[in-house]
Amino acid sequence: QLYLQSERYRRPTLIGLARSDIFERDVMAEHREIMEHAVGRKTDAAVASLALHYRRTGKSIEAILLARQ
């Protein structure tokens, strides 16, 4: 069930990645940063990076959905 719910938001983001006029992100770099902080046991930095990643993802999804209207 969790997978299905995450797909609801992931798919529009993936479709929107081809539209550079909506947003520009380096998602792999965001993931790498989160991983490096987590592996390095930099808890506060990992949490901050993850929170920023979530906010950026939310804004990206919002932009994609608004562009579809």
Coordinates of C-alpha atoms in Angstrom, one line a residue:
Q1 CA 0.0 0.0 0.0
L2 CA 2.9 2.4 0.8
Y3 CA 4.4 1.6 -2.6
L4 CA 1.2 2.5 -4.4
Q5 CA 0.8 5.7 -2.5
S6 CA 4.4 6.8 -3.2
E7 CA 4.0 6.0 -6.9
R8 CA 1.1 8.4 -7.0
Y9 CA 3.6 11.2 -6.5
R10 CA 6.7 9.7 -8.0
R11 CA 5.3 9.3 -11.5
P12 CA 4.3 12.9 -12.1
T13 CA 7.8 13.9 -11.0
L14 CA 9.4 11.5 -13.4
I15 CA 7.2 12.7 -16.3
G16 CA 8.0 16.3 -15.3
L17 CA 11.8 15.7 -15.3
A18 CA 11.7 16.0 -19.1
R19 CA 10.3 19.5 -18.8
S20 CA 13.2 21.7 -17.8
D21 CA 11.0 24.8 -18.1
I22 CA 9.2 23.7 -14.9
F23 CA 12.1 23.0 -12.6
E24 CA 15.7 22.1 -12.5
R25 CA 17.0 19.6 -10.0
D26 CA 19.8 17.1 -9.6
V27 CA 17.9 14.4 -7.7
M28 CA 20.8 12.0 -7.8
A29 CA 23.0 14.6 -6.1
E30 CA 20.3 15.1 -3.5
H31 CA 20.1 11.4 -2.8
R32 CA 23.9 11.2 -2.6
E33 CA 24.1 14.0 -0.1
I34 CA 21.5 12.3 2.1
M35 CA 23.4 9.0 1.9
E36 CA 26.7 10.6 2.7
H37 CA 25.4 12.3 5.7
A38 CA 23.6 9.1 6.9
V39 CA 26.7 6.9 6.4
G40 CA 28.9 9.5 8.0
R41 CA 26.5 9.5 11.0
K42 CA 25.9 13.2 10.6
T43 CA 22.3 12.9 11.9
D44 CA 21.3 16.5 11.9
A45 CA 22.7 17.1 8.4
A46 CA 21.0 14.0 7.1
V47 CA 17.7 15.1 8.5
A48 CA 18.1 18.6 7.1
S49 CA 19.0 17.2 3.6
L50 CA 16.1 14.8 3.7
A51 CA 13.7 17.5 4.7
L52 CA 15.0 19.8 1.9
H53 CA 14.6 16.9 -0.6
Y54 CA 11.0 16.4 0.5
R55 CA 10.2 20.1 0.2
R56 CA 11.8 20.3 -3.3
T57 CA 9.9 17.2 -4.4
G58 CA 6.7 18.7 -3.1
K59 CA 7.3 21.9 -5.0
S60 CA 8.2 19.9 -8.2
I61 CA 5.0 17.9 -8.0
E62 CA 3.0 21.0 -7.4
A63 CA 4.5 22.7 -10.4
I64 CA 3.9 19.7 -12.6
L65 CA 0.3 19.4 -11.6
L66 CA -0.4 23.2 -12.0
A67 CA 1.2 23.0 -15.5
R68 CA -1.2 20.3 -16.5
Q69 CA -4.3 22.4 -15.7

